[in-house]
Amino acid sequence: MKNIFKSIRILVLISIPFVLFSFFNPTLKNAYAIGDQVENFELPNIDGKYVSLSDYTNQKGVIVIFTCNTCPYAVAYEDRIIALHKKYAEKGYPVLAINPNDPEVQPGDSFAEMKNRAKEKGFTFPYLLDEKQQVYPKFGASRTPHVFLLHNENSNFVLRYIGAIDDNYKNAAQVKIRFLENAIQALNEGKEIELKETKAIGCTIKTK
């Protein structure tokens, strides 16, 4: 009997941290899932104007990517993100990049530094700041970069893919599976997306 009670106590102690983490981590609560309709949002762009999801209702979809200036993983994907926008914007799937980090925690992700980075790299897509950190929790984003592919269905944006851009963050030349591009191709062909979710590899989002 003592062993039973001891086992119960151990299980309770193990479960408490997970419960607390789930309660206090907004990315684990009420986040969008595959098939959910995504609400409109509006955030400041590096050009000083505000950009909203509703601005894209004339597109087939939107590639929402939570990324930043400072994470090595995000930096490794910058050229690929630029290439994705160049390739797919004209096909109806533009990139919408969002920096979810709190600049007070990560000064390198300040609005001014975002402008500098975008100019340095030649971003041709919007680079927004989730200044109140209210958008990324709704998506359930937890890493940078973290991709969310939205499909325009009767002027409503529906979440169809979540996760990584591809299977090799280290070397673009050694990529074997292009998760995001495969998902876009499936949508364009009216087929079911085979891999709807993959694990995002990157840095944790910086918050207070």
PDB file of C-alpha atoms in Angstrom:
ATOM      1  CA  MET A   1       0.000   0.000   0.000  1.00  0.00           C
ATOM      2  CA  LYS A   2       2.847   2.377   0.854  1.00  0.00           C
ATOM      3  CA  ASN A   3       4.358   1.726  -2.548  1.00  0.00           C
ATOM      4  CA  ILE A   4       1.054   2.590  -4.229  1.00  0.00           C
ATOM      5  CA  PHE A   5       0.779   5.923  -2.393  1.00  0.00           C
ATOM      6  CA  LYS A   6       4.423   6.644  -3.158  1.00  0.00           C
ATOM      7  CA  SER A   7       3.804   6.015  -6.868  1.00  0.00           C
ATOM      8  CA  ILE A   8       0.754   8.297  -6.818  1.00  0.00           C
ATOM      9  CA  ARG A   9       2.768  11.087  -5.170  1.00  0.00           C
ATOM     10  CA  ILE A  10       5.490  10.748  -7.804  1.00  0.00           C
ATOM     11  CA  LEU A  11       2.942  10.935 -10.630  1.00  0.00           C
ATOM     12  CA  VAL A  12       1.352  14.032  -9.109  1.00  0.00           C
ATOM     13  CA  LEU A  13       4.725  15.746  -8.704  1.00  0.00           C
ATOM     14  CA  ILE A  14       5.659  14.923 -12.290  1.00  0.00           C
ATOM     15  CA  SER A  15       2.356  16.197 -13.679  1.00  0.00           C
ATOM     16  CA  ILE A  16       2.301  19.527 -11.792  1.00  0.00           C
ATOM     17  CA  PRO A  17       5.020  21.239 -13.883  1.00  0.00           C
ATOM     18  CA  PHE A  18       3.334  20.180 -17.118  1.00  0.00           C
ATOM     19  CA  VAL A  19      -0.060  21.441 -15.951  1.00  0.00           C
ATOM     20  CA  LEU A  20       1.433  24.755 -14.852  1.00  0.00           C
ATOM     21  CA  PHE A  21       3.354  25.080 -18.114  1.00  0.00           C
ATOM     22  CA  SER A  22       0.204  24.379 -20.123  1.00  0.00           C
ATOM     23  CA  PHE A  23      -1.759  26.911 -18.088  1.00  0.00           C
ATOM     24  CA  PHE A  24       0.738  29.734 -18.357  1.00  0.00           C
ATOM     25  CA  ASN A  25       1.970  29.045 -21.900  1.00  0.00           C
ATOM     26  CA  PRO A  26      -0.561  30.667 -24.265  1.00  0.00           C
ATOM     27  CA  THR A  27       0.723  28.722 -27.247  1.00  0.00           C
ATOM     28  CA  LEU A  28      -0.764  25.551 -25.749  1.00  0.00           C
ATOM     29  CA  LYS A  29      -4.213  26.995 -25.102  1.00  0.00           C
ATOM     30  CA  ASN A  30      -6.837  27.875 -27.687  1.00  0.00           C
ATOM     31  CA  ALA A  31      -4.356  27.979 -30.556  1.00  0.00           C
ATOM     32  CA  TYR A  32      -5.500  27.438 -34.123  1.00  0.00           C
ATOM     33  CA  ALA A  33      -5.524  23.871 -35.389  1.00  0.00           C
ATOM     34  CA  ILE A  34      -5.525  22.533 -38.930  1.00  0.00           C
ATOM     35  CA  GLY A  35      -8.854  23.393 -40.539  1.00  0.00           C
ATOM     36  CA  ASP A  36      -9.554  26.382 -38.294  1.00  0.00           C
ATOM     37  CA  GLN A  37     -10.522  29.749 -39.692  1.00  0.00           C
ATOM     38  CA  VAL A  38      -7.950  32.403 -38.811  1.00  0.00           C
ATOM     39  CA  GLU A  39      -9.176  35.723 -37.457  1.00  0.00           C
ATOM     40  CA  ASN A  40      -8.113  38.985 -39.010  1.00  0.00           C
ATOM     41  CA  PHE A  41      -5.191  40.799 -37.402  1.00  0.00           C
ATOM     42  CA  GLU A  42      -3.404  44.079 -38.038  1.00  0.00           C
ATOM     43  CA  LEU A  43       0.237  44.795 -37.224  1.00  0.00           C
ATOM     44  CA  PRO A  44       2.791  47.514 -38.020  1.00  0.00           C
ATOM     45  CA  ASN A  45       5.054  46.944 -41.001  1.00  0.00           C
ATOM     46  CA  ILE A  46       8.618  48.203 -41.300  1.00  0.00           C
ATOM     47  CA  ASP A  47       7.461  50.820 -43.837  1.00  0.00           C
ATOM     48  CA  GLY A  48       5.438  52.530 -41.097  1.00  0.00           C
ATOM     49  CA  LYS A  49       2.077  51.341 -42.397  1.00  0.00           C
ATOM     50  CA  TYR A  50      -0.225  48.750 -40.880  1.00  0.00           C
ATOM     51  CA  VAL A  51      -0.871  45.473 -42.668  1.00  0.00           C
ATOM     52  CA  SER A  52      -3.847  43.226 -41.976  1.00  0.00           C
ATOM     53  CA  LEU A  53      -4.680  39.693 -43.042  1.00  0.00           C
ATOM     54  CA  SER A  54      -7.820  41.033 -44.705  1.00  0.00           C
ATOM     55  CA  ASP A  55      -5.574  42.883 -47.170  1.00  0.00           C
ATOM     56  CA  TYR A  56      -4.926  39.503 -48.801  1.00  0.00           C
ATOM     57  CA  THR A  57      -8.453  38.378 -49.660  1.00  0.00           C
ATOM     58  CA  ASN A  58      -7.563  38.715 -53.348  1.00  0.00           C
ATOM     59  CA  GLN A  59      -4.885  36.025 -52.938  1.00  0.00           C
ATOM     60  CA  LYS A  60      -5.189  32.232 -53.014  1.00  0.00           C
ATOM     61  CA  GLY A  61      -3.548  32.095 -49.620  1.00  0.00           C
ATOM     62  CA  VAL A  62      -0.846  33.512 -47.380  1.00  0.00           C
ATOM     63  CA  ILE A  63       2.413  32.050 -46.075  1.00  0.00           C
ATOM     64  CA  VAL A  64       2.610  33.382 -42.517  1.00  0.00           C
ATOM     65  CA  ILE A  65       6.095  32.948 -41.073  1.00  0.00           C
ATOM     66  CA  PHE A  66       7.008  33.898 -37.517  1.00  0.00           C
ATOM     67  CA  THR A  67      10.680  34.796 -37.732  1.00  0.00           C
ATOM     68  CA  CYS A  68      13.199  37.274 -36.342  1.00  0.00           C
ATOM     69  CA  ASN A  69      16.604  38.917 -36.767  1.00  0.00           C
ATOM     70  CA  THR A  70      18.530  37.193 -34.021  1.00  0.00           C
ATOM     71  CA  CYS A  71      17.835  33.461 -34.085  1.00  0.00           C
ATOM     72  CA  PRO A  72      20.504  31.504 -36.015  1.00  0.00           C
ATOM     73  CA  TYR A  73      17.802  29.206 -37.397  1.00  0.00           C
ATOM     74  CA  ALA A  74      15.767  32.165 -38.653  1.00  0.00           C
ATOM     75  CA  VAL A  75      18.865  33.725 -40.197  1.00  0.00           C
ATOM     76  CA  ALA A  76      19.677  30.414 -41.903  1.00  0.00           C
ATOM     77  CA  TYR A  77      16.256  30.471 -43.551  1.00  0.00           C
ATOM     78  CA  GLU A  78      16.223  34.129 -44.649  1.00  0.00           C
ATOM     79  CA  ASP A  79      17.369  33.499 -48.215  1.00  0.00           C
ATOM     80  CA  ARG A  80      14.905  30.626 -48.540  1.00  0.00           C
ATOM     81  CA  ILE A  81      12.071  32.823 -47.293  1.00  0.00           C
ATOM     82  CA  ILE A  82      13.029  35.492 -49.826  1.00  0.00           C
ATOM     83  CA  ALA A  83      13.041  32.824 -52.560  1.00  0.00           C
ATOM     84  CA  LEU A  84       9.664  31.480 -51.426  1.00  0.00           C
ATOM     85  CA  HIS A  85       8.065  34.902 -51.734  1.00  0.00           C
ATOM     86  CA  LYS A  86       9.643  35.467 -55.140  1.00  0.00           C
ATOM     87  CA  LYS A  87       8.385  32.101 -56.380  1.00  0.00           C
ATOM     88  CA  TYR A  88       4.924  31.962 -54.837  1.00  0.00           C
ATOM     89  CA  ALA A  89       3.718  35.565 -54.533  1.00  0.00           C
ATOM     90  CA  GLU A  90       3.038  35.620 -58.264  1.00  0.00           C
ATOM     91  CA  LYS A  91       1.168  32.329 -57.874  1.00  0.00           C
ATOM     92  CA  GLY A  92      -1.131  33.746 -55.212  1.00  0.00           C
ATOM     93  CA  TYR A  93       0.742  32.759 -52.042  1.00  0.00           C
ATOM     94  CA  PRO A  94       2.761  35.740 -50.750  1.00  0.00           C
ATOM     95  CA  VAL A  95       4.902  35.634 -47.623  1.00  0.00           C
ATOM     96  CA  LEU A  96       3.827  37.594 -44.555  1.00  0.00           C
ATOM     97  CA  ALA A  97       6.678  37.641 -42.030  1.00  0.00           C
ATOM     98  CA  ILE A  98       5.995  38.453 -38.381  1.00  0.00           C
ATOM     99  CA  ASN A  99       8.555  39.051 -35.636  1.00  0.00           C
ATOM    100  CA  PRO A 100       7.010  37.737 -32.379  1.00  0.00           C
ATOM    101  CA  ASN A 101       9.912  38.555 -30.035  1.00  0.00           C
ATOM    102  CA  ASP A 102       9.729  41.170 -27.290  1.00  0.00           C
ATOM    103  CA  PRO A 103      12.453  43.720 -28.166  1.00  0.00           C
ATOM    104  CA  GLU A 104      12.923  44.539 -24.488  1.00  0.00           C
ATOM    105  CA  VAL A 105      14.022  40.957 -23.976  1.00  0.00           C
ATOM    106  CA  GLN A 106      15.794  40.675 -27.332  1.00  0.00           C
ATOM    107  CA  PRO A 107      17.036  44.165 -28.352  1.00  0.00           C
ATOM    108  CA  GLY A 108      18.253  42.875 -31.694  1.00  0.00           C
ATOM    109  CA  ASP A 109      14.618  42.402 -32.661  1.00  0.00           C
ATOM    110  CA  SER A 110      13.583  46.010 -32.149  1.00  0.00           C
ATOM    111  CA  PHE A 111      11.526  47.729 -34.831  1.00  0.00           C
ATOM    112  CA  ALA A 112      14.571  49.768 -35.864  1.00  0.00           C
ATOM    113  CA  GLU A 113      16.699  46.629 -36.182  1.00  0.00           C
ATOM    114  CA  MET A 114      13.941  44.944 -38.186  1.00  0.00           C
ATOM    115  CA  LYS A 115      14.073  47.831 -40.664  1.00  0.00           C
ATOM    116  CA  ASN A 116      17.833  47.535 -40.893  1.00  0.00           C
ATOM    117  CA  ARG A 117      17.730  43.786 -41.447  1.00  0.00           C
ATOM    118  CA  ALA A 118      15.014  44.004 -44.089  1.00  0.00           C
ATOM    119  CA  LYS A 119      17.002  46.637 -45.974  1.00  0.00           C
ATOM    120  CA  GLU A 120      20.228  44.657 -45.669  1.00  0.00           C
ATOM    121  CA  LYS A 121      18.645  41.451 -46.986  1.00  0.00           C
ATOM    122  CA  GLY A 122      16.347  43.114 -49.500  1.00  0.00           C
ATOM    123  CA  PHE A 123      13.046  41.809 -48.156  1.00  0.00           C
ATOM    124  CA  THR A 124      10.269  42.328 -50.705  1.00  0.00           C
ATOM    125  CA  PHE A 125       7.528  41.119 -48.369  1.00  0.00           C
ATOM    126  CA  PRO A 126       5.995  42.753 -45.285  1.00  0.00           C
ATOM    127  CA  TYR A 127       7.919  42.294 -42.051  1.00  0.00           C
ATOM    128  CA  LEU A 128       5.544  42.955 -39.178  1.00  0.00           C
ATOM    129  CA  LEU A 129       6.101  43.334 -35.447  1.00  0.00           C
ATOM    130  CA  ASP A 130       3.773  41.525 -33.061  1.00  0.00           C
ATOM    131  CA  GLU A 131       4.274  44.454 -30.704  1.00  0.00           C
ATOM    132  CA  LYS A 132       1.777  43.350 -28.048  1.00  0.00           C
ATOM    133  CA  GLN A 133       2.546  39.656 -28.563  1.00  0.00           C
ATOM    134  CA  GLN A 134      -1.126  38.902 -29.100  1.00  0.00           C
ATOM    135  CA  VAL A 135      -0.991  37.305 -32.538  1.00  0.00           C
ATOM    136  CA  TYR A 136       1.597  34.545 -32.196  1.00  0.00           C
ATOM    137  CA  PRO A 137      -0.196  32.808 -29.265  1.00  0.00           C
ATOM    138  CA  LYS A 138      -3.368  32.523 -31.361  1.00  0.00           C
ATOM    139  CA  PHE A 139      -1.399  30.674 -33.999  1.00  0.00           C
ATOM    140  CA  GLY A 140       0.352  28.556 -31.409  1.00  0.00           C
ATOM    141  CA  ALA A 141       3.743  29.645 -32.696  1.00  0.00           C
ATOM    142  CA  SER A 142       6.564  28.575 -30.399  1.00  0.00           C
ATOM    143  CA  ARG A 143       9.701  28.896 -32.538  1.00  0.00           C
ATOM    144  CA  THR A 144      11.380  31.127 -35.038  1.00  0.00           C
ATOM    145  CA  PRO A 145      10.954  30.283 -37.809  1.00  0.00           C
ATOM    146  CA  HIS A 146       7.473  28.752 -37.562  1.00  0.00           C
ATOM    147  CA  VAL A 147       5.303  28.474 -40.678  1.00  0.00           C
ATOM    148  CA  PHE A 148       1.525  28.631 -41.023  1.00  0.00           C
ATOM    149  CA  LEU A 149       0.042  28.171 -44.493  1.00  0.00           C
ATOM    150  CA  LEU A 150      -3.362  29.790 -44.897  1.00  0.00           C
ATOM    151  CA  HIS A 151      -5.746  28.965 -47.738  1.00  0.00           C
ATOM    152  CA  ASN A 152      -8.336  31.467 -48.942  1.00  0.00           C
ATOM    153  CA  GLU A 153     -11.707  29.735 -48.917  1.00  0.00           C
ATOM    154  CA  ASN A 154     -14.566  32.094 -49.816  1.00  0.00           C
ATOM    155  CA  SER A 155     -12.611  35.069 -48.424  1.00  0.00           C
ATOM    156  CA  ASN A 156     -11.951  33.207 -45.170  1.00  0.00           C
ATOM    157  CA  PHE A 157      -8.416  32.136 -44.361  1.00  0.00           C
ATOM    158  CA  VAL A 158      -8.240  28.512 -43.246  1.00  0.00           C
ATOM    159  CA  LEU A 159      -5.129  26.983 -41.686  1.00  0.00           C
ATOM    160  CA  ARG A 160      -3.873  24.094 -43.824  1.00  0.00           C
ATOM    161  CA  TYR A 161      -0.238  23.518 -42.809  1.00  0.00           C
ATOM    162  CA  ILE A 162       1.836  24.134 -39.665  1.00  0.00           C
ATOM    163  CA  GLY A 163       5.527  23.590 -39.053  1.00  0.00           C
ATOM    164  CA  ALA A 164       8.873  23.773 -40.814  1.00  0.00           C
ATOM    165  CA  ILE A 165       9.747  25.074 -44.269  1.00  0.00           C
ATOM    166  CA  ASP A 166      11.774  21.980 -45.136  1.00  0.00           C
ATOM    167  CA  ASP A 167      13.810  19.184 -43.569  1.00  0.00           C
ATOM    168  CA  ASN A 168      17.268  20.795 -43.442  1.00  0.00           C
ATOM    169  CA  TYR A 169      17.851  24.120 -41.725  1.00  0.00           C
ATOM    170  CA  LYS A 170      21.627  23.755 -42.002  1.00  0.00           C
ATOM    171  CA  ASN A 171      22.010  23.473 -45.752  1.00  0.00           C
ATOM    172  CA  ALA A 172      19.466  24.467 -48.395  1.00  0.00           C
ATOM    173  CA  ALA A 173      21.348  22.421 -50.992  1.00  0.00           C
ATOM    174  CA  GLN A 174      20.778  19.245 -48.982  1.00  0.00           C
ATOM    175  CA  VAL A 175      17.022  19.619 -48.508  1.00  0.00           C
ATOM    176  CA  LYS A 176      15.179  16.396 -49.332  1.00  0.00           C
ATOM    177  CA  ILE A 177      11.603  17.267 -48.379  1.00  0.00           C
ATOM    178  CA  ARG A 178      10.094  20.705 -48.970  1.00  0.00           C
ATOM    179  CA  PHE A 179       7.174  20.514 -46.564  1.00  0.00           C
ATOM    180  CA  LEU A 180       5.745  23.966 -47.266  1.00  0.00           C
ATOM    181  CA  GLU A 181       6.100  23.821 -51.039  1.00  0.00           C
ATOM    182  CA  ASN A 182       4.537  20.352 -51.124  1.00  0.00           C
ATOM    183  CA  ALA A 183       1.569  21.699 -49.165  1.00  0.00           C
ATOM    184  CA  ILE A 184       1.132  24.629 -51.560  1.00  0.00           C
ATOM    185  CA  GLN A 185       1.330  22.300 -54.546  1.00  0.00           C
ATOM    186  CA  ALA A 186      -1.336  20.036 -53.052  1.00  0.00           C
ATOM    187  CA  LEU A 187      -3.669  22.995 -52.487  1.00  0.00           C
ATOM    188  CA  ASN A 188      -3.156  24.217 -56.051  1.00  0.00           C
ATOM    189  CA  GLU A 189      -3.942  20.756 -57.390  1.00  0.00           C
ATOM    190  CA  GLY A 190      -6.977  20.346 -55.156  1.00  0.00           C
ATOM    191  CA  LYS A 191      -5.393  17.393 -53.392  1.00  0.00           C
ATOM    192  CA  GLU A 192      -5.122  16.448 -49.734  1.00  0.00           C
ATOM    193  CA  ILE A 193      -1.946  17.679 -48.047  1.00  0.00           C
ATOM    194  CA  GLU A 194      -0.030  14.584 -46.972  1.00  0.00           C
ATOM    195  CA  LEU A 195       1.947  16.181 -44.136  1.00  0.00           C
ATOM    196  CA  LYS A 196      -0.272  18.783 -42.505  1.00  0.00           C
ATOM    197  CA  GLU A 197       1.997  19.303 -39.496  1.00  0.00           C
ATOM    198  CA  THR A 198       5.731  19.026 -38.946  1.00  0.00           C
ATOM    199  CA  LYS A 199       8.006  20.007 -36.098  1.00  0.00           C
ATOM    200  CA  ALA A 200       9.277  23.585 -36.283  1.00  0.00           C
ATOM    201  CA  ILE A 201      13.015  23.746 -35.620  1.00  0.00           C
ATOM    202  CA  GLY A 202      14.243  27.055 -34.230  1.00  0.00           C
ATOM    203  CA  CYS A 203      14.678  29.356 -31.250  1.00  0.00           C
ATOM    204  CA  THR A 204      12.016  29.862 -28.616  1.00  0.00           C
ATOM    205  CA  ILE A 205       9.985  33.052 -28.868  1.00  0.00           C
ATOM    206  CA  LYS A 206      11.307  35.670 -26.471  1.00  0.00           C
ATOM    207  CA  THR A 207       8.785  37.056 -24.015  1.00  0.00           C
ATOM    208  CA  LYS A 208       8.797  38.498 -20.497  1.00  0.00           C
TER     209      LYS A 208
END
